[in-house]
Amino acid sequence: MSERLKTVGRKNSLLTGRNFQQNQAQAGAVISRLNIFFSVLSWQVLSAAKRPVVVVGSGALQREDGVAILSAVSTIAQNARASSGVEDSWKVLNVLHSRVASQVAALDLGYKAGVDAIRKNPPKVLFLLGADAGCISRADLPKDSLIIYQGHHGDVGAPMADIILPSAAYTEKNGTYVNTEGRSQHTKIAVTAPGVAREDWKIIRALSELTGVTLPYDSLDEIRSRLAEVSPNLVRYDDVEEANYFKQANELAMTVNQELLAAPLVPPQLTVKDFYMTDSISRASQTMAKCVKAVTEGAAAVDEPSVC
């Protein structure tokens, strides 16, 4: 079976073999060329494909013109679907959430990205739940704001906190995660949490009791029952949740600003200096620190793009 894979942006050593074709151009030109590629080769390649797949990384969508990029890619995916005649259940457009673990689960729970609302309307109490990306600093808040940090490894959020509540790392607690394809999965405790660290839900449950608004669950089973009420797919383990509203999403995408920036599409893995230390656990690792030193000595590396 013949396979044709098309990549957009700079050549990446992580990509190998299987007839890769490389487009090297600025963002606007890349999208335009990709549209041209589709119109020229659709009947030759894509219309013959039984299972066309378009994958876009979440990093590209975090750019200022991310909505415009998504709109263009969505149109390409819709055209690929139409020309291939693939069934409606096939996922042509796929977003690769590669920068934040279980980001899909957060979106399922109603999470909204960005901290502008906090800066515009600073809270009296800011609760940082494992928030170690450095999106908010003390300078963004009034001097009398109370900051509570719940997390592990004493990372970025801990030094700015007035109160620290030590929690368990992912290896030290039961957890529910959703992978990038929308498949809910659960993990079990591998090692015991050190000292007085506790599982996150137990800390929040204790706080609710102290503040007089006791939450109605006392066990992990009750927690999962609540998850089922908020987002039922989170407890349908190992099942992929259907999300094939691509036609409607494409129509909505046409209503936003379609202007593309001239900045090149460059995978951050090519230049980020702390590629091996992008979370609280790896930042606390001496081994990972040695990896960073080996990569950055004499290299023109840059800071990792913010996930905020």
PDB file of C-alpha atoms in Angstrom:
ATOM      1  CA  MET A   1       0.000   0.000   0.000  1.00  0.00           C
ATOM      2  CA  SER A   2       1.413   3.376  -1.017  1.00  0.00           C
ATOM      3  CA  GLU A   3       1.545   6.139   1.594  1.00  0.00           C
ATOM      4  CA  ARG A   4       2.000   9.858   0.987  1.00  0.00           C
ATOM      5  CA  LEU A   5       2.750  12.091   3.969  1.00  0.00           C
ATOM      6  CA  LYS A   6       2.886  15.871   3.627  1.00  0.00           C
ATOM      7  CA  THR A   7       4.577  18.050   6.261  1.00  0.00           C
ATOM      8  CA  VAL A   8       4.403  21.802   6.712  1.00  0.00           C
ATOM      9  CA  GLY A   9       7.306  23.919   7.995  1.00  0.00           C
ATOM     10  CA  ARG A  10      11.005  23.286   8.493  1.00  0.00           C
ATOM     11  CA  LYS A  11      12.597  19.901   8.021  1.00  0.00           C
ATOM     12  CA  ASN A  12      12.695  17.998  11.305  1.00  0.00           C
ATOM     13  CA  SER A  13      15.092  15.176  12.078  1.00  0.00           C
ATOM     14  CA  LEU A  14      12.287  13.498  14.035  1.00  0.00           C
ATOM     15  CA  LEU A  15      10.537  12.834  10.711  1.00  0.00           C
ATOM     16  CA  THR A  16      11.889   9.942   8.676  1.00  0.00           C
ATOM     17  CA  GLY A  17      11.108   7.915   5.567  1.00  0.00           C
ATOM     18  CA  ARG A  18       7.840   7.027   3.820  1.00  0.00           C
ATOM     19  CA  ASN A  19       7.888   9.594   1.024  1.00  0.00           C
ATOM     20  CA  PHE A  20       7.859  12.780   3.080  1.00  0.00           C
ATOM     21  CA  GLN A  21       7.550  15.953   1.037  1.00  0.00           C
ATOM     22  CA  GLN A  22       8.693  19.158   2.685  1.00  0.00           C
ATOM     23  CA  ASN A  23       7.305  22.662   2.341  1.00  0.00           C
ATOM     24  CA  GLN A  24       9.666  25.348   3.643  1.00  0.00           C
ATOM     25  CA  ALA A  25       8.019  28.750   3.606  1.00  0.00           C
ATOM     26  CA  GLN A  26       6.446  31.314   5.834  1.00  0.00           C
ATOM     27  CA  ALA A  27       3.116  30.556   7.469  1.00  0.00           C
ATOM     28  CA  GLY A  28       0.832  32.319   5.006  1.00  0.00           C
ATOM     29  CA  ALA A  29       2.685  30.920   2.020  1.00  0.00           C
ATOM     30  CA  VAL A  30       2.721  27.452   3.566  1.00  0.00           C
ATOM     31  CA  ILE A  31      -1.043  27.373   3.965  1.00  0.00           C
ATOM     32  CA  SER A  32      -1.521  28.764   0.455  1.00  0.00           C
ATOM     33  CA  ARG A  33       0.851  26.187  -1.002  1.00  0.00           C
ATOM     34  CA  LEU A  34      -0.907  23.455   0.933  1.00  0.00           C
ATOM     35  CA  ASN A  35      -4.234  24.542  -0.548  1.00  0.00           C
ATOM     36  CA  ILE A  36      -2.618  24.525  -4.004  1.00  0.00           C
ATOM     37  CA  PHE A  37      -1.185  21.088  -3.284  1.00  0.00           C
ATOM     38  CA  PHE A  38      -4.664  19.852  -2.476  1.00  0.00           C
ATOM     39  CA  SER A  39      -6.277  21.342  -5.578  1.00  0.00           C
ATOM     40  CA  VAL A  40      -3.562  19.962  -7.872  1.00  0.00           C
ATOM     41  CA  LEU A  41      -3.116  16.517  -6.383  1.00  0.00           C
ATOM     42  CA  SER A  42      -6.515  15.805  -4.836  1.00  0.00           C
ATOM     43  CA  TRP A  43      -7.726  13.678  -7.739  1.00  0.00           C
ATOM     44  CA  GLN A  44      -4.349  11.982  -8.074  1.00  0.00           C
ATOM     45  CA  VAL A  45      -3.696  11.191  -4.430  1.00  0.00           C
ATOM     46  CA  LEU A  46      -6.331  12.238  -1.925  1.00  0.00           C
ATOM     47  CA  SER A  47      -9.363  11.117  -3.899  1.00  0.00           C
ATOM     48  CA  ALA A  48      -7.751   7.690  -4.152  1.00  0.00           C
ATOM     49  CA  ALA A  49      -7.076   7.559  -0.408  1.00  0.00           C
ATOM     50  CA  LYS A  50      -9.493   5.344   1.477  1.00  0.00           C
ATOM     51  CA  ARG A  51      -8.615   6.877   4.830  1.00  0.00           C
ATOM     52  CA  PRO A  52      -7.335  10.487   4.496  1.00  0.00           C
ATOM     53  CA  VAL A  53      -5.967  11.985   7.710  1.00  0.00           C
ATOM     54  CA  VAL A  54      -4.957  15.587   8.426  1.00  0.00           C
ATOM     55  CA  VAL A  55      -3.019  16.188  11.661  1.00  0.00           C
ATOM     56  CA  VAL A  56      -2.297  19.647  13.092  1.00  0.00           C
ATOM     57  CA  GLY A  57      -0.225  20.173  16.222  1.00  0.00           C
ATOM     58  CA  SER A  58      -1.663  22.258  19.047  1.00  0.00           C
ATOM     59  CA  GLY A  59       1.536  24.343  19.014  1.00  0.00           C
ATOM     60  CA  ALA A  60       0.560  25.808  15.637  1.00  0.00           C
ATOM     61  CA  LEU A  61      -2.852  26.722  17.021  1.00  0.00           C
ATOM     62  CA  GLN A  62      -1.314  28.629  19.945  1.00  0.00           C
ATOM     63  CA  ARG A  63       0.081  31.249  17.584  1.00  0.00           C
ATOM     64  CA  GLU A  64      -1.691  34.581  17.265  1.00  0.00           C
ATOM     65  CA  ASP A  65      -3.054  33.391  13.932  1.00  0.00           C
ATOM     66  CA  GLY A  66      -3.927  29.954  15.306  1.00  0.00           C
ATOM     67  CA  VAL A  67      -7.627  30.358  14.532  1.00  0.00           C
ATOM     68  CA  ALA A  68      -6.835  31.234  10.908  1.00  0.00           C
ATOM     69  CA  ILE A  69      -4.511  28.232  10.628  1.00  0.00           C
ATOM     70  CA  LEU A  70      -7.203  25.950  12.042  1.00  0.00           C
ATOM     71  CA  SER A  71      -9.719  27.406   9.599  1.00  0.00           C
ATOM     72  CA  ALA A  72      -7.436  26.723   6.618  1.00  0.00           C
ATOM     73  CA  VAL A  73      -6.583  23.212   7.786  1.00  0.00           C
ATOM     74  CA  SER A  74     -10.257  22.492   8.470  1.00  0.00           C
ATOM     75  CA  THR A  75     -11.137  23.468   4.901  1.00  0.00           C
ATOM     76  CA  ILE A  76      -8.424  21.173   3.553  1.00  0.00           C
ATOM     77  CA  ALA A  77      -9.757  18.325   5.705  1.00  0.00           C
ATOM     78  CA  GLN A  78     -13.318  18.902   4.531  1.00  0.00           C
ATOM     79  CA  ASN A  79     -12.163  18.844   0.901  1.00  0.00           C
ATOM     80  CA  ALA A  80     -10.218  15.643   1.568  1.00  0.00           C
ATOM     81  CA  ARG A  81     -13.309  14.043   3.082  1.00  0.00           C
ATOM     82  CA  ALA A  82     -15.493  15.025   0.126  1.00  0.00           C
ATOM     83  CA  SER A  83     -13.046  13.804  -2.519  1.00  0.00           C
ATOM     84  CA  SER A  84     -12.334  10.491  -0.780  1.00  0.00           C
ATOM     85  CA  GLY A  85     -15.943   9.580  -0.049  1.00  0.00           C
ATOM     86  CA  VAL A  86     -14.932   8.277   3.371  1.00  0.00           C
ATOM     87  CA  GLU A  87     -17.734   7.466   5.815  1.00  0.00           C
ATOM     88  CA  ASP A  88     -18.892  10.147   8.270  1.00  0.00           C
ATOM     89  CA  SER A  89     -17.472   8.277  11.265  1.00  0.00           C
ATOM     90  CA  TRP A  90     -13.885   8.579   9.982  1.00  0.00           C
ATOM     91  CA  LYS A  91     -11.890  11.347  11.682  1.00  0.00           C
ATOM     92  CA  VAL A  92     -10.151  13.244   8.899  1.00  0.00           C
ATOM     93  CA  LEU A  93      -9.110  16.286  10.949  1.00  0.00           C
ATOM     94  CA  ASN A  94      -7.081  15.540  14.070  1.00  0.00           C
ATOM     95  CA  VAL A  95      -5.514  17.956  16.555  1.00  0.00           C
ATOM     96  CA  LEU A  96      -2.406  16.616  18.263  1.00  0.00           C
ATOM     97  CA  HIS A  97      -2.430  17.929  21.845  1.00  0.00           C
ATOM     98  CA  SER A  98       1.243  17.438  22.527  1.00  0.00           C
ATOM     99  CA  ARG A  99       2.274  20.120  25.006  1.00  0.00           C
ATOM    100  CA  VAL A 100       0.157  19.553  28.111  1.00  0.00           C
ATOM    101  CA  ALA A 101      -0.599  16.098  29.538  1.00  0.00           C
ATOM    102  CA  SER A 102      -4.306  15.177  29.471  1.00  0.00           C
ATOM    103  CA  GLN A 103      -5.246  18.557  28.008  1.00  0.00           C
ATOM    104  CA  VAL A 104      -8.189  16.872  26.288  1.00  0.00           C
ATOM    105  CA  ALA A 105      -9.643  15.845  29.669  1.00  0.00           C
ATOM    106  CA  ALA A 106      -9.357  19.428  30.913  1.00  0.00           C
ATOM    107  CA  LEU A 107     -11.270  20.626  27.855  1.00  0.00           C
ATOM    108  CA  ASP A 108     -13.920  17.961  28.494  1.00  0.00           C
ATOM    109  CA  LEU A 109     -14.381  19.392  31.992  1.00  0.00           C
ATOM    110  CA  GLY A 110     -14.918  22.896  30.624  1.00  0.00           C
ATOM    111  CA  TYR A 111     -11.417  24.289  31.063  1.00  0.00           C
ATOM    112  CA  LYS A 112     -10.759  27.558  29.257  1.00  0.00           C
ATOM    113  CA  ALA A 113      -7.185  28.530  28.479  1.00  0.00           C
ATOM    114  CA  GLY A 114      -5.659  31.902  29.256  1.00  0.00           C
ATOM    115  CA  VAL A 115      -5.114  34.015  32.351  1.00  0.00           C
ATOM    116  CA  ASP A 116      -6.132  37.443  31.063  1.00  0.00           C
ATOM    117  CA  ALA A 117      -9.299  37.357  33.179  1.00  0.00           C
ATOM    118  CA  ILE A 118      -7.181  36.971  36.328  1.00  0.00           C
ATOM    119  CA  ARG A 119      -5.046  39.969  35.430  1.00  0.00           C
ATOM    120  CA  LYS A 120      -8.046  42.137  34.569  1.00  0.00           C
ATOM    121  CA  ASN A 121      -9.986  41.192  37.698  1.00  0.00           C
ATOM    122  CA  PRO A 122      -7.433  40.027  40.303  1.00  0.00           C
ATOM    123  CA  PRO A 123      -8.931  37.651  42.898  1.00  0.00           C
ATOM    124  CA  LYS A 124      -8.494  37.985  46.639  1.00  0.00           C
ATOM    125  CA  VAL A 125      -7.551  34.306  46.741  1.00  0.00           C
ATOM    126  CA  LEU A 126      -5.732  32.521  43.907  1.00  0.00           C
ATOM    127  CA  PHE A 127      -5.632  28.720  44.082  1.00  0.00           C
ATOM    128  CA  LEU A 128      -2.850  27.202  41.965  1.00  0.00           C
ATOM    129  CA  LEU A 129      -3.639  23.528  41.347  1.00  0.00           C
ATOM    130  CA  GLY A 130      -0.412  22.144  39.930  1.00  0.00           C
ATOM    131  CA  ALA A 131      -0.017  25.407  38.014  1.00  0.00           C
ATOM    132  CA  ASP A 132       3.715  25.516  37.292  1.00  0.00           C
ATOM    133  CA  ALA A 133       3.839  27.132  33.854  1.00  0.00           C
ATOM    134  CA  GLY A 134       4.567  30.578  35.285  1.00  0.00           C
ATOM    135  CA  CYS A 135       1.543  32.154  33.595  1.00  0.00           C
ATOM    136  CA  ILE A 136       0.815  34.304  36.667  1.00  0.00           C
ATOM    137  CA  SER A 137       3.307  36.086  38.899  1.00  0.00           C
ATOM    138  CA  ARG A 138       3.066  38.081  42.111  1.00  0.00           C
ATOM    139  CA  ALA A 139       3.395  41.247  40.050  1.00  0.00           C
ATOM    140  CA  ASP A 140       0.052  40.467  38.375  1.00  0.00           C
ATOM    141  CA  LEU A 141      -1.822  40.490  41.687  1.00  0.00           C
ATOM    142  CA  PRO A 142      -2.560  42.982  44.478  1.00  0.00           C
ATOM    143  CA  LYS A 143      -0.199  42.818  47.436  1.00  0.00           C
ATOM    144  CA  ASP A 144      -2.965  41.545  49.706  1.00  0.00           C
ATOM    145  CA  SER A 145      -3.920  38.609  47.446  1.00  0.00           C
ATOM    146  CA  LEU A 146      -3.621  35.205  49.105  1.00  0.00           C
ATOM    147  CA  ILE A 147      -1.958  32.559  46.932  1.00  0.00           C
ATOM    148  CA  ILE A 148      -2.461  28.881  47.707  1.00  0.00           C
ATOM    149  CA  TYR A 149      -0.329  26.354  45.847  1.00  0.00           C
ATOM    150  CA  GLN A 150      -1.214  22.676  45.625  1.00  0.00           C
ATOM    151  CA  GLY A 151       1.395  20.638  43.823  1.00  0.00           C
ATOM    152  CA  HIS A 152       4.561  18.568  44.033  1.00  0.00           C
ATOM    153  CA  HIS A 153       8.311  18.999  43.593  1.00  0.00           C
ATOM    154  CA  GLY A 154       8.162  22.627  44.834  1.00  0.00           C
ATOM    155  CA  ASP A 155       8.153  23.956  41.313  1.00  0.00           C
ATOM    156  CA  VAL A 156       7.387  27.374  39.780  1.00  0.00           C
ATOM    157  CA  GLY A 157       4.132  27.977  41.651  1.00  0.00           C
ATOM    158  CA  ALA A 158       5.472  27.155  45.119  1.00  0.00           C
ATOM    159  CA  PRO A 159       7.890  30.085  45.748  1.00  0.00           C
ATOM    160  CA  MET A 160       5.170  32.700  45.170  1.00  0.00           C
ATOM    161  CA  ALA A 161       2.613  30.996  47.421  1.00  0.00           C
ATOM    162  CA  ASP A 162       1.528  32.013  50.922  1.00  0.00           C
ATOM    163  CA  ILE A 163       0.240  28.512  51.643  1.00  0.00           C
ATOM    164  CA  ILE A 164       1.634  25.278  50.171  1.00  0.00           C
ATOM    165  CA  LEU A 165      -0.403  22.066  50.151  1.00  0.00           C
ATOM    166  CA  PRO A 166       1.856  19.157  49.097  1.00  0.00           C
ATOM    167  CA  SER A 167       0.121  16.768  46.722  1.00  0.00           C
ATOM    168  CA  ALA A 168       1.049  13.471  45.108  1.00  0.00           C
ATOM    169  CA  ALA A 169       2.704  13.211  41.705  1.00  0.00           C
ATOM    170  CA  TYR A 170       0.968  11.204  38.977  1.00  0.00           C
ATOM    171  CA  THR A 171       2.906   8.059  39.944  1.00  0.00           C
ATOM    172  CA  GLU A 172       1.691   8.394  43.531  1.00  0.00           C
ATOM    173  CA  LYS A 173      -2.077   8.573  42.974  1.00  0.00           C
ATOM    174  CA  ASN A 174      -4.968   7.094  41.065  1.00  0.00           C
ATOM    175  CA  GLY A 175      -5.891   9.243  38.105  1.00  0.00           C
ATOM    176  CA  THR A 176      -8.090   9.626  35.052  1.00  0.00           C
ATOM    177  CA  TYR A 177      -6.561  10.919  31.833  1.00  0.00           C
ATOM    178  CA  VAL A 178      -7.770  11.424  28.273  1.00  0.00           C
ATOM    179  CA  ASN A 179      -5.261  10.934  25.485  1.00  0.00           C
ATOM    180  CA  THR A 180      -5.011  13.030  22.357  1.00  0.00           C
ATOM    181  CA  GLU A 181      -7.529  10.903  20.421  1.00  0.00           C
ATOM    182  CA  GLY A 182     -10.182  11.330  23.147  1.00  0.00           C
ATOM    183  CA  ARG A 183      -9.765   7.933  24.822  1.00  0.00           C
ATOM    184  CA  SER A 184     -10.300   7.968  28.594  1.00  0.00           C
ATOM    185  CA  GLN A 185      -7.756   5.999  30.615  1.00  0.00           C
ATOM    186  CA  HIS A 186      -7.035   5.519  34.296  1.00  0.00           C
ATOM    187  CA  THR A 187      -3.834   4.939  36.229  1.00  0.00           C
ATOM    188  CA  LYS A 188      -3.109   3.346  39.583  1.00  0.00           C
ATOM    189  CA  ILE A 189      -0.706   4.196  42.378  1.00  0.00           C
ATOM    190  CA  ALA A 190       2.816   2.957  41.643  1.00  0.00           C
ATOM    191  CA  VAL A 191       4.662   4.321  44.698  1.00  0.00           C
ATOM    192  CA  THR A 192       3.639   5.892  47.989  1.00  0.00           C
ATOM    193  CA  ALA A 193       3.643   9.686  48.190  1.00  0.00           C
ATOM    194  CA  PRO A 194       6.393  11.086  50.449  1.00  0.00           C
ATOM    195  CA  GLY A 195       5.811  12.805  53.790  1.00  0.00           C
ATOM    196  CA  VAL A 196       2.425  14.454  54.238  1.00  0.00           C
ATOM    197  CA  ALA A 197       1.628  14.651  50.522  1.00  0.00           C
ATOM    198  CA  ARG A 198      -1.903  13.549  49.650  1.00  0.00           C
ATOM    199  CA  GLU A 199      -3.932  12.833  46.531  1.00  0.00           C
ATOM    200  CA  ASP A 200      -5.374  16.024  45.058  1.00  0.00           C
ATOM    201  CA  TRP A 201      -9.024  15.179  45.595  1.00  0.00           C
ATOM    202  CA  LYS A 202      -8.444  14.400  49.278  1.00  0.00           C
ATOM    203  CA  ILE A 203      -6.845  17.807  49.838  1.00  0.00           C
ATOM    204  CA  ILE A 204      -9.713  19.618  48.135  1.00  0.00           C
ATOM    205  CA  ARG A 205     -12.249  17.512  50.047  1.00  0.00           C
ATOM    206  CA  ALA A 206     -10.590  18.458  53.357  1.00  0.00           C
ATOM    207  CA  LEU A 207     -10.537  22.148  52.392  1.00  0.00           C
ATOM    208  CA  SER A 208     -14.234  22.041  51.555  1.00  0.00           C
ATOM    209  CA  GLU A 209     -14.988  20.735  55.031  1.00  0.00           C
ATOM    210  CA  LEU A 210     -12.851  23.400  56.703  1.00  0.00           C
ATOM    211  CA  THR A 211     -14.584  26.165  54.758  1.00  0.00           C
ATOM    212  CA  GLY A 212     -18.069  24.913  55.579  1.00  0.00           C
ATOM    213  CA  VAL A 213     -19.025  23.795  52.061  1.00  0.00           C
ATOM    214  CA  THR A 214     -18.360  20.073  52.367  1.00  0.00           C
ATOM    215  CA  LEU A 215     -18.199  18.302  49.026  1.00  0.00           C
ATOM    216  CA  PRO A 216     -20.491  15.237  48.768  1.00  0.00           C
ATOM    217  CA  TYR A 217     -17.908  12.529  48.222  1.00  0.00           C
ATOM    218  CA  ASP A 218     -15.583  10.551  50.462  1.00  0.00           C
ATOM    219  CA  SER A 219     -14.138   7.916  48.142  1.00  0.00           C
ATOM    220  CA  LEU A 220     -12.634   7.511  44.700  1.00  0.00           C
ATOM    221  CA  ASP A 221     -15.778   5.750  43.473  1.00  0.00           C
ATOM    222  CA  GLU A 222     -17.866   8.759  44.485  1.00  0.00           C
ATOM    223  CA  ILE A 223     -15.405  11.046  42.715  1.00  0.00           C
ATOM    224  CA  ARG A 224     -15.810   9.041  39.520  1.00  0.00           C
ATOM    225  CA  SER A 225     -19.590   9.170  39.856  1.00  0.00           C
ATOM    226  CA  ARG A 226     -19.308  12.951  39.905  1.00  0.00           C
ATOM    227  CA  LEU A 227     -17.026  12.825  36.857  1.00  0.00           C
ATOM    228  CA  ALA A 228     -19.718  10.853  35.049  1.00  0.00           C
ATOM    229  CA  GLU A 229     -22.210  13.631  35.784  1.00  0.00           C
ATOM    230  CA  VAL A 230     -19.911  16.384  34.485  1.00  0.00           C
ATOM    231  CA  SER A 231     -18.464  14.558  31.469  1.00  0.00           C
ATOM    232  CA  PRO A 232     -19.693  10.957  31.009  1.00  0.00           C
ATOM    233  CA  ASN A 233     -16.901  10.026  28.609  1.00  0.00           C
ATOM    234  CA  LEU A 234     -14.352  10.353  31.435  1.00  0.00           C
ATOM    235  CA  VAL A 235     -15.509   7.088  33.013  1.00  0.00           C
ATOM    236  CA  ARG A 236     -16.012   5.157  29.784  1.00  0.00           C
ATOM    237  CA  TYR A 237     -12.470   3.861  29.963  1.00  0.00           C
ATOM    238  CA  ASP A 238     -10.682   2.891  26.757  1.00  0.00           C
ATOM    239  CA  ASP A 239     -13.576   4.090  24.587  1.00  0.00           C
ATOM    240  CA  VAL A 240     -13.053   6.876  22.068  1.00  0.00           C
ATOM    241  CA  GLU A 241     -15.636   9.630  22.359  1.00  0.00           C
ATOM    242  CA  GLU A 242     -17.161  10.604  19.045  1.00  0.00           C
ATOM    243  CA  ALA A 243     -16.570  14.232  18.062  1.00  0.00           C
ATOM    244  CA  ASN A 244     -17.389  14.438  14.391  1.00  0.00           C
ATOM    245  CA  TYR A 245     -18.869  17.914  14.177  1.00  0.00           C
ATOM    246  CA  PHE A 246     -16.266  18.907  11.607  1.00  0.00           C
ATOM    247  CA  LYS A 247     -18.697  20.407   9.120  1.00  0.00           C
ATOM    248  CA  GLN A 248     -20.191  22.702  11.758  1.00  0.00           C
ATOM    249  CA  ALA A 249     -16.733  23.553  13.113  1.00  0.00           C
ATOM    250  CA  ASN A 250     -15.554  24.415   9.608  1.00  0.00           C
ATOM    251  CA  GLU A 251     -18.529  26.735   9.090  1.00  0.00           C
ATOM    252  CA  LEU A 252     -17.794  28.491  12.398  1.00  0.00           C
ATOM    253  CA  ALA A 253     -14.119  28.802  11.456  1.00  0.00           C
ATOM    254  CA  MET A 254     -15.118  30.797   8.386  1.00  0.00           C
ATOM    255  CA  THR A 255     -16.587  33.533  10.620  1.00  0.00           C
ATOM    256  CA  VAL A 256     -13.293  34.461  12.323  1.00  0.00           C
ATOM    257  CA  ASN A 257     -10.285  36.487  11.199  1.00  0.00           C
ATOM    258  CA  GLN A 258      -8.602  34.610   8.331  1.00  0.00           C
ATOM    259  CA  GLU A 259      -5.391  36.677   8.297  1.00  0.00           C
ATOM    260  CA  LEU A 260      -2.198  34.643   8.564  1.00  0.00           C
ATOM    261  CA  LEU A 261       1.049  35.987  10.018  1.00  0.00           C
ATOM    262  CA  ALA A 262       4.336  35.992   8.133  1.00  0.00           C
ATOM    263  CA  ALA A 263       6.190  34.263  10.977  1.00  0.00           C
ATOM    264  CA  PRO A 264       7.546  30.850   9.939  1.00  0.00           C
ATOM    265  CA  LEU A 265       6.062  27.624  11.250  1.00  0.00           C
ATOM    266  CA  VAL A 266       8.962  26.220  13.257  1.00  0.00           C
ATOM    267  CA  PRO A 267       8.577  23.196  15.572  1.00  0.00           C
ATOM    268  CA  PRO A 268       9.786  24.322  19.033  1.00  0.00           C
ATOM    269  CA  GLN A 269      11.611  21.007  19.444  1.00  0.00           C
ATOM    270  CA  LEU A 270      14.228  22.268  16.995  1.00  0.00           C
ATOM    271  CA  THR A 271      15.299  25.236  19.096  1.00  0.00           C
ATOM    272  CA  VAL A 272      13.920  25.000  22.635  1.00  0.00           C
ATOM    273  CA  LYS A 273      16.794  24.916  25.093  1.00  0.00           C
ATOM    274  CA  ASP A 274      14.937  23.109  27.889  1.00  0.00           C
ATOM    275  CA  PHE A 275      13.271  20.447  25.744  1.00  0.00           C
ATOM    276  CA  TYR A 276      14.088  17.864  28.423  1.00  0.00           C
ATOM    277  CA  MET A 277      12.718  19.956  31.315  1.00  0.00           C
ATOM    278  CA  THR A 278       9.208  21.054  30.433  1.00  0.00           C
ATOM    279  CA  ASP A 279       7.309  19.950  33.555  1.00  0.00           C
ATOM    280  CA  SER A 280       7.737  20.005  37.320  1.00  0.00           C
ATOM    281  CA  ILE A 281       9.073  16.445  37.530  1.00  0.00           C
ATOM    282  CA  SER A 282      11.693  16.700  34.783  1.00  0.00           C
ATOM    283  CA  ARG A 283      12.776  20.137  36.050  1.00  0.00           C
ATOM    284  CA  ALA A 284      13.609  18.497  39.386  1.00  0.00           C
ATOM    285  CA  SER A 285      15.678  15.765  37.722  1.00  0.00           C
ATOM    286  CA  GLN A 286      19.474  15.951  37.762  1.00  0.00           C
ATOM    287  CA  THR A 287      19.594  13.564  34.804  1.00  0.00           C
ATOM    288  CA  MET A 288      17.376  15.828  32.725  1.00  0.00           C
ATOM    289  CA  ALA A 289      19.483  18.824  33.760  1.00  0.00           C
ATOM    290  CA  LYS A 290      22.508  17.063  32.283  1.00  0.00           C
ATOM    291  CA  CYS A 291      20.575  16.455  29.053  1.00  0.00           C
ATOM    292  CA  VAL A 292      19.740  20.148  28.810  1.00  0.00           C
ATOM    293  CA  LYS A 293      23.364  21.103  29.402  1.00  0.00           C
ATOM    294  CA  ALA A 294      24.504  18.706  26.688  1.00  0.00           C
ATOM    295  CA  VAL A 295      22.038  20.167  24.195  1.00  0.00           C
ATOM    296  CA  THR A 296      22.451  23.862  24.966  1.00  0.00           C
ATOM    297  CA  GLU A 297      26.217  24.215  25.291  1.00  0.00           C
ATOM    298  CA  GLY A 298      27.252  26.076  22.167  1.00  0.00           C
ATOM    299  CA  ALA A 299      23.740  25.896  20.683  1.00  0.00           C
ATOM    300  CA  ALA A 300      21.535  28.816  19.640  1.00  0.00           C
ATOM    301  CA  ALA A 301      18.635  27.634  21.776  1.00  0.00           C
ATOM    302  CA  VAL A 302      15.602  29.644  22.824  1.00  0.00           C
ATOM    303  CA  ASP A 303      13.105  29.483  25.656  1.00  0.00           C
ATOM    304  CA  GLU A 304      10.181  27.117  25.240  1.00  0.00           C
ATOM    305  CA  PRO A 305       7.050  28.847  23.908  1.00  0.00           C
ATOM    306  CA  SER A 306       4.597  29.544  26.713  1.00  0.00           C
ATOM    307  CA  VAL A 307       1.656  27.182  27.212  1.00  0.00           C
ATOM    308  CA  CYS A 308      -0.376  29.958  28.844  1.00  0.00           C
TER     309      CYS A 308
END
